[in-house]
Tab-separated table of C-alpha atoms in Angstrom:
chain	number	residue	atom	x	y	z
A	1	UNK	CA	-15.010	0.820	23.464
A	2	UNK	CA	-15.129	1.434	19.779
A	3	UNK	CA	-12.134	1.488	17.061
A	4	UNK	CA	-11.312	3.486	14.564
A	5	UNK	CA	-9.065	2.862	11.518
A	6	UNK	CA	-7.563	6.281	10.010
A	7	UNK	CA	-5.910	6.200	6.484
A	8	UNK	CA	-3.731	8.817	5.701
A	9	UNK	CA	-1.845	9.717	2.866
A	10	UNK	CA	-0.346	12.622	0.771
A	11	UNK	CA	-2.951	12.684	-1.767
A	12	UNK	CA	-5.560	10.478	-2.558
A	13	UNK	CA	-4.267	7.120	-1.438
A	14	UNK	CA	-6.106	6.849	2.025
A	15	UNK	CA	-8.788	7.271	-0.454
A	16	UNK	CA	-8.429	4.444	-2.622
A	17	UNK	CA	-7.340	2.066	0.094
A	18	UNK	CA	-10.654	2.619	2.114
A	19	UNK	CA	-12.850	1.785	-1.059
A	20	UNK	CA	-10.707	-1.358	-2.373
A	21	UNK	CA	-10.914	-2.582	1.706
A	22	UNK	CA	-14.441	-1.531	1.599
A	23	UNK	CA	-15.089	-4.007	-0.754
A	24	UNK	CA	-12.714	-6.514	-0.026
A	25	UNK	CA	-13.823	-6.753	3.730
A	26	UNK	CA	-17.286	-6.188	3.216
A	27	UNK	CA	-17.262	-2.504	5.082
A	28	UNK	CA	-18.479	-2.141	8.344
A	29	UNK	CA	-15.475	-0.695	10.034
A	30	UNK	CA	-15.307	2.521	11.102
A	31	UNK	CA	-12.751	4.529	8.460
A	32	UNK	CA	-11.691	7.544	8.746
A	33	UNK	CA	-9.506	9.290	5.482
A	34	UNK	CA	-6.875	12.036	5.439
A	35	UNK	CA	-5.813	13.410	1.851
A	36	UNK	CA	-3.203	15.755	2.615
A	37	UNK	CA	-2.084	18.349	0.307
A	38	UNK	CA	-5.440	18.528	-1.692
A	39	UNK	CA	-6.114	22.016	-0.618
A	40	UNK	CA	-4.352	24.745	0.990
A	41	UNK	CA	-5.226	23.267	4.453
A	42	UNK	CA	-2.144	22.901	6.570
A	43	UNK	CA	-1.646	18.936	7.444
A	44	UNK	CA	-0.702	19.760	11.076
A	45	UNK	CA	-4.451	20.998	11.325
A	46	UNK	CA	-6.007	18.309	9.714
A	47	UNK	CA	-4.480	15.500	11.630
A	48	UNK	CA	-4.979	17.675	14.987
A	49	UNK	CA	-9.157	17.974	13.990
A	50	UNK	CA	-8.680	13.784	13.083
A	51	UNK	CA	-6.798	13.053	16.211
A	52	UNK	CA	-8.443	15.317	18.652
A	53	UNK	CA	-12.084	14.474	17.806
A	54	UNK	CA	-11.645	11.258	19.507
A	55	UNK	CA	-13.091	10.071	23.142
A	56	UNK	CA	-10.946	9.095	25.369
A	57	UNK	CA	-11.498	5.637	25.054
A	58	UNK	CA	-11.430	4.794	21.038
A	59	UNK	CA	-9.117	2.397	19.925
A	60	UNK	CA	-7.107	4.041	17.201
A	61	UNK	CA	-4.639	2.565	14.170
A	62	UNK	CA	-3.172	5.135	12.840
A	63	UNK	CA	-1.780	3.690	9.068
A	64	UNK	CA	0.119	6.205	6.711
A	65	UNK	CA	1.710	6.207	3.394
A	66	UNK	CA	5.216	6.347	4.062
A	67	UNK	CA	7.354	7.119	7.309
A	68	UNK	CA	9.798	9.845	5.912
A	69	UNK	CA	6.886	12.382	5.050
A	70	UNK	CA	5.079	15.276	6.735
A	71	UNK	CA	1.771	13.487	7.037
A	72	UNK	CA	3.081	10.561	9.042
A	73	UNK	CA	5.546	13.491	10.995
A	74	UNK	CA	2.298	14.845	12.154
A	75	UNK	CA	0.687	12.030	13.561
A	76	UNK	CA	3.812	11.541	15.685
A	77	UNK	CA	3.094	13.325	18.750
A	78	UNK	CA	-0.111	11.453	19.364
A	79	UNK	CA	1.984	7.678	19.215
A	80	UNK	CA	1.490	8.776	23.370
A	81	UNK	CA	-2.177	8.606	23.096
A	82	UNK	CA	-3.447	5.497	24.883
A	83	UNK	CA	-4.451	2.793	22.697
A	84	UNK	CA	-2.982	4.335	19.180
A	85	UNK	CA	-1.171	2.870	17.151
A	86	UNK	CA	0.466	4.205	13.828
A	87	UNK	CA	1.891	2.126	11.097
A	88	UNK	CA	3.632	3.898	8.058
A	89	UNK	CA	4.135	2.311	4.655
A	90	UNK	CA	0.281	0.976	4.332
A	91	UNK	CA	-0.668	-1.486	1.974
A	92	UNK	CA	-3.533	-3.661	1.728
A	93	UNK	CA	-2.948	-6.968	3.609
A	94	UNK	CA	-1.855	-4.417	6.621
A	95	UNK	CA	-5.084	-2.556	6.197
A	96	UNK	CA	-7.049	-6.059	5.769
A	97	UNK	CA	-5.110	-7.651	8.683
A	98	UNK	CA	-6.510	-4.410	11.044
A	99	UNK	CA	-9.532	-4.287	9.839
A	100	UNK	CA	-10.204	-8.027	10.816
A	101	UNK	CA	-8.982	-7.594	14.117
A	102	UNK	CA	-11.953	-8.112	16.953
A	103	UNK	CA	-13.100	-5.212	17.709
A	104	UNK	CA	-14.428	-5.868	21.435
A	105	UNK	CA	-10.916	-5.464	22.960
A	106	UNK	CA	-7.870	-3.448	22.572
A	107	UNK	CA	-5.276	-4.315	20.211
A	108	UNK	CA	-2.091	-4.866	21.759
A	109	UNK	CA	1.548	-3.787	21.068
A	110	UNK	CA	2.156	-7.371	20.059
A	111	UNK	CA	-0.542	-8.168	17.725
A	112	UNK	CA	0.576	-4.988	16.116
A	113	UNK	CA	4.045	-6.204	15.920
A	114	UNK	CA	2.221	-9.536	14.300
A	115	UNK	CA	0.233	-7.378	11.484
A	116	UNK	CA	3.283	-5.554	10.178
A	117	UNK	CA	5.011	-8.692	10.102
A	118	UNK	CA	2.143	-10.066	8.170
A	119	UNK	CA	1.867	-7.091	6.073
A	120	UNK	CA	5.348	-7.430	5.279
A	121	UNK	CA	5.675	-11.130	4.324
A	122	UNK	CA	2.119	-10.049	1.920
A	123	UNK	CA	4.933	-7.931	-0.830
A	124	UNK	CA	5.546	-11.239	-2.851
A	125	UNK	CA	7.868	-11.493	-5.676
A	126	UNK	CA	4.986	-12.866	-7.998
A	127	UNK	CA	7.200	-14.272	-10.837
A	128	UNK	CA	8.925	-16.494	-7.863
A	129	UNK	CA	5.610	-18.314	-7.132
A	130	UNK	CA	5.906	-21.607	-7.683
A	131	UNK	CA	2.874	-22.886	-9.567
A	132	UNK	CA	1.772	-26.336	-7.539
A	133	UNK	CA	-0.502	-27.828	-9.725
A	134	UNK	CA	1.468	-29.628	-12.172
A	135	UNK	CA	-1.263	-31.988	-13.972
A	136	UNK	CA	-0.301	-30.471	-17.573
A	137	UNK	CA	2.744	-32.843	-16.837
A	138	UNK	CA	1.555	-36.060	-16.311
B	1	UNK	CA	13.414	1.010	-24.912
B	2	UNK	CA	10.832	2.110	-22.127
B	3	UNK	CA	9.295	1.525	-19.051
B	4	UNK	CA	5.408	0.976	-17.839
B	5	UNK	CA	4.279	0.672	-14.367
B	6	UNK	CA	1.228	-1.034	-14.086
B	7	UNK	CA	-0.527	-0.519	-10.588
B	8	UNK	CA	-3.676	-3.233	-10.274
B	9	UNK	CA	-6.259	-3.591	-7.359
B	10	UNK	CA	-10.272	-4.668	-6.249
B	11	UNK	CA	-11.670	-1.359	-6.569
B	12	UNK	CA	-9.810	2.232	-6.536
B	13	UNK	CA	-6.760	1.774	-4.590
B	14	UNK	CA	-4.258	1.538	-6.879
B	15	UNK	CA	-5.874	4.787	-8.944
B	16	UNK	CA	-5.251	6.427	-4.959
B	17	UNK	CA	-1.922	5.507	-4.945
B	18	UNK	CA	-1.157	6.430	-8.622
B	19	UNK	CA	-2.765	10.184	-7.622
B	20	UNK	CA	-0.376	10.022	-4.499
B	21	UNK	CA	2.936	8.659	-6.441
B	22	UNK	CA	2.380	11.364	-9.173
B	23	UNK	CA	2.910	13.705	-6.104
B	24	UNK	CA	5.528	12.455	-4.224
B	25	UNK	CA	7.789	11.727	-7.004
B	26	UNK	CA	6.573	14.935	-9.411
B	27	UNK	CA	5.171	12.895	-12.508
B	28	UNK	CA	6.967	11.727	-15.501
B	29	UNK	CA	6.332	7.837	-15.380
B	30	UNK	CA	4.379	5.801	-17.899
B	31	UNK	CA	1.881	4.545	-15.023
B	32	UNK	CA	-1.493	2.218	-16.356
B	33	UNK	CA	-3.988	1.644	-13.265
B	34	UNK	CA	-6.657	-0.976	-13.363
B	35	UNK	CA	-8.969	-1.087	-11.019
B	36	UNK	CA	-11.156	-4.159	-11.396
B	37	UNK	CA	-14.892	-4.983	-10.126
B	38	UNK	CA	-15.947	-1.469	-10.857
B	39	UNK	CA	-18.319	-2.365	-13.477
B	40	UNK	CA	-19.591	-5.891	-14.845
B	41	UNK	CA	-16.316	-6.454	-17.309
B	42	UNK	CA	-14.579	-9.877	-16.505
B	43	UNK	CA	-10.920	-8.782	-14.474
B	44	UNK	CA	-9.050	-11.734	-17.188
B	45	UNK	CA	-10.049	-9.449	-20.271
B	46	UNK	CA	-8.978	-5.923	-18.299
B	47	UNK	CA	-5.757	-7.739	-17.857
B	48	UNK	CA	-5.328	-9.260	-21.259
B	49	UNK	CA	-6.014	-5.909	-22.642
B	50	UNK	CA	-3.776	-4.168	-20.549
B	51	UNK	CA	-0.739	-6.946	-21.329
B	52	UNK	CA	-1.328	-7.398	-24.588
B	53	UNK	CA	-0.762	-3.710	-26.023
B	54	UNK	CA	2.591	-3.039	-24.585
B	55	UNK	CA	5.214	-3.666	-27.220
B	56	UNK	CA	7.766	-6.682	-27.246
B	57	UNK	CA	10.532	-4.447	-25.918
B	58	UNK	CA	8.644	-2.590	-23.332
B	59	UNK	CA	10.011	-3.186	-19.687
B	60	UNK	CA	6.246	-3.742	-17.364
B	61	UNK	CA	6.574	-3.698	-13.839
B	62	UNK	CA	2.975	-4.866	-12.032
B	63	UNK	CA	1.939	-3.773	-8.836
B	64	UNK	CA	-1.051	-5.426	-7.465
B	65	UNK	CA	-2.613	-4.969	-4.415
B	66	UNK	CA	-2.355	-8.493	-2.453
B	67	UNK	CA	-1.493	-12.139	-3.920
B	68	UNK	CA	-4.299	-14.001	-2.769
B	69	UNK	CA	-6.787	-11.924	-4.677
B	70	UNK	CA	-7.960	-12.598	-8.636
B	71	UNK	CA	-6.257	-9.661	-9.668
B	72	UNK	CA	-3.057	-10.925	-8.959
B	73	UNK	CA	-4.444	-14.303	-10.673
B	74	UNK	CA	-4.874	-12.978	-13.981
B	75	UNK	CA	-1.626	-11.764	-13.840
B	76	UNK	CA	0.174	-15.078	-12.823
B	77	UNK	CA	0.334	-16.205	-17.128
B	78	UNK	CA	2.328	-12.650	-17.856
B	79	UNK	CA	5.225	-13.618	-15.312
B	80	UNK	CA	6.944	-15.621	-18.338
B	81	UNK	CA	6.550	-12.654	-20.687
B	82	UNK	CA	10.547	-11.059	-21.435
B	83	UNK	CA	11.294	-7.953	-19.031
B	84	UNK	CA	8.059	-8.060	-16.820
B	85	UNK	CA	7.910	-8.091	-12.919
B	86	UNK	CA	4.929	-8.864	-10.607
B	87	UNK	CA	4.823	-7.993	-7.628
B	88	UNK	CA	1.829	-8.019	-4.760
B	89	UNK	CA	1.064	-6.298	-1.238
B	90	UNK	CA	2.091	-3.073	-3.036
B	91	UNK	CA	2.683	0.308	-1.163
B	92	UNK	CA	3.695	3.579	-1.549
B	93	UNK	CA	7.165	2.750	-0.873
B	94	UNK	CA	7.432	0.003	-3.554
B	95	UNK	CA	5.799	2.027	-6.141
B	96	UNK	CA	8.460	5.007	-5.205
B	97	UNK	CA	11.308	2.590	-5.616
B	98	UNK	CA	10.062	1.348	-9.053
B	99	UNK	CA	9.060	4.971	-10.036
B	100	UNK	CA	12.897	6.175	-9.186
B	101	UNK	CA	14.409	3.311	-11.059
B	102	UNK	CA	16.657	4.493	-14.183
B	103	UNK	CA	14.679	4.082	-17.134
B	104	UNK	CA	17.526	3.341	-19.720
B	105	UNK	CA	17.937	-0.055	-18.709
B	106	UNK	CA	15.731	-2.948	-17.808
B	107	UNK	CA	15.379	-3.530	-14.024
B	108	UNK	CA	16.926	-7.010	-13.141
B	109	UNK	CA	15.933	-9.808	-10.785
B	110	UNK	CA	18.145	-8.786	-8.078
B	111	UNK	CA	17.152	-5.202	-8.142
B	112	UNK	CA	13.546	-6.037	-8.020
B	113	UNK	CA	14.423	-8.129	-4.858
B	114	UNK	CA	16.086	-5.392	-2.809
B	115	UNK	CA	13.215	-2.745	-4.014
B	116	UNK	CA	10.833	-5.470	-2.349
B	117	UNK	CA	12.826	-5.546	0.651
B	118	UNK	CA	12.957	-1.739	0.928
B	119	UNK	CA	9.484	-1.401	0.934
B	120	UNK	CA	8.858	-4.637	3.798
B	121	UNK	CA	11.119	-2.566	6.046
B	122	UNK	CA	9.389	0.722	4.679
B	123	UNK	CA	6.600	-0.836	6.720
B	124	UNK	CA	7.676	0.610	10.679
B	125	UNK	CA	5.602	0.619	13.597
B	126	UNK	CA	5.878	4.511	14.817
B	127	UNK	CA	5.448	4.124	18.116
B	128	UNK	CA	8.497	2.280	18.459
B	129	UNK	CA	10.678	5.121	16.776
B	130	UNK	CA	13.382	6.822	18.730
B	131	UNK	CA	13.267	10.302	18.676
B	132	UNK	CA	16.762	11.781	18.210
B	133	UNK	CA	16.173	15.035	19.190
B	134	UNK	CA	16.426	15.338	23.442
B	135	UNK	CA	17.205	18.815	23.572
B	136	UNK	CA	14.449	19.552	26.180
B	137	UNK	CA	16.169	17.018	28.513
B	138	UNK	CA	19.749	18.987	28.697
């Protein structure tokens, strides 16, 4: 059993995430990256060449730029494939959160569930932070 | 009065998602990326530099890619400045919201708190949608 993380995104987001979790992470998961609308390739095809290239067994997380788009319409029929998962609205700490994930068993429905709730708690009003260290004070 | 969207991350992602934001919403933002530990200059100056050049009046909206990161650090000092918002865990939903924001007025407090709430429940696990459509069942 192997996984495989695909990043897809009108345009070159996928792109960009891969590189900053790249580095961030340290690499060494298997990425795949979708740019959609690039060329005149139509998306349907490129998702069905993604989705259809993989074994039977590969563990697959599916993360996309936003839910109400073509590219993450696409992906939809395969949400029946065993062991895929697709997440829409992608950001970082989502991508980080899958990416640390062991990779020597299947993820289940409810660490998924976990992750997105992670991923969502991660968009932080910065200017709300309170700052802790207070020694300036004393 | 204007507005400047500044999207910040480790590495290319936030130059992704500005290529992929230009595309979904057509263009026509003021949109500065910074994409730090691409080359040997120290993140704080990239930051200061960035900061520092917008006018007194100028409403800055920062999108960085996750909070526990130095990116976001260098940031923290600029959440006192007058009209500026920083916000982490940044996706393309968030950076949509912002981008569709009027631009006549400055964005307040409470409207950067539902934008952040759009974009945690922008984040959707697909395989859990309902499809609406169960014409093939009648």
């Amino acid at each position: 059993m192997k996984r495989t993380i695909v990043l897809a995104s009108h345009h070159r987001l996928a792109e960009g995430l891969k590189d900053t979790l790249d580095f961030i992470s340290g690499g060494g998961q298997d990425i795949v990256t979708l740019a959609a609308y690039l060329d005149n390739q139509p998306v349907e095809k490129q998702v069905d060449e993604v989705m259809t290239a993989f074994p039977a067994d590969r563990d697959v997380v599916v993360l996309t730029d936003m839910t109400a788009g073509s590219v993450n319409q696409k992906f939809f029929k395969y949400r029946t494939r065993p062991h895929t998962h697709i997440i829409s609205g992608m950001n970082l700490p989502l991508a980080l959160g899958v990416a640390m994930e062991p990779a020597d068993q299947y993820i289940s429905d409810a660490r998924i569930d976990a992750l997105i709730q992670e991923a969502k708690d991660a968009i932080v009003n910065v200017n709300e932070i309170q700052v802790e260290e207070d020694d300036d004070d004393e």
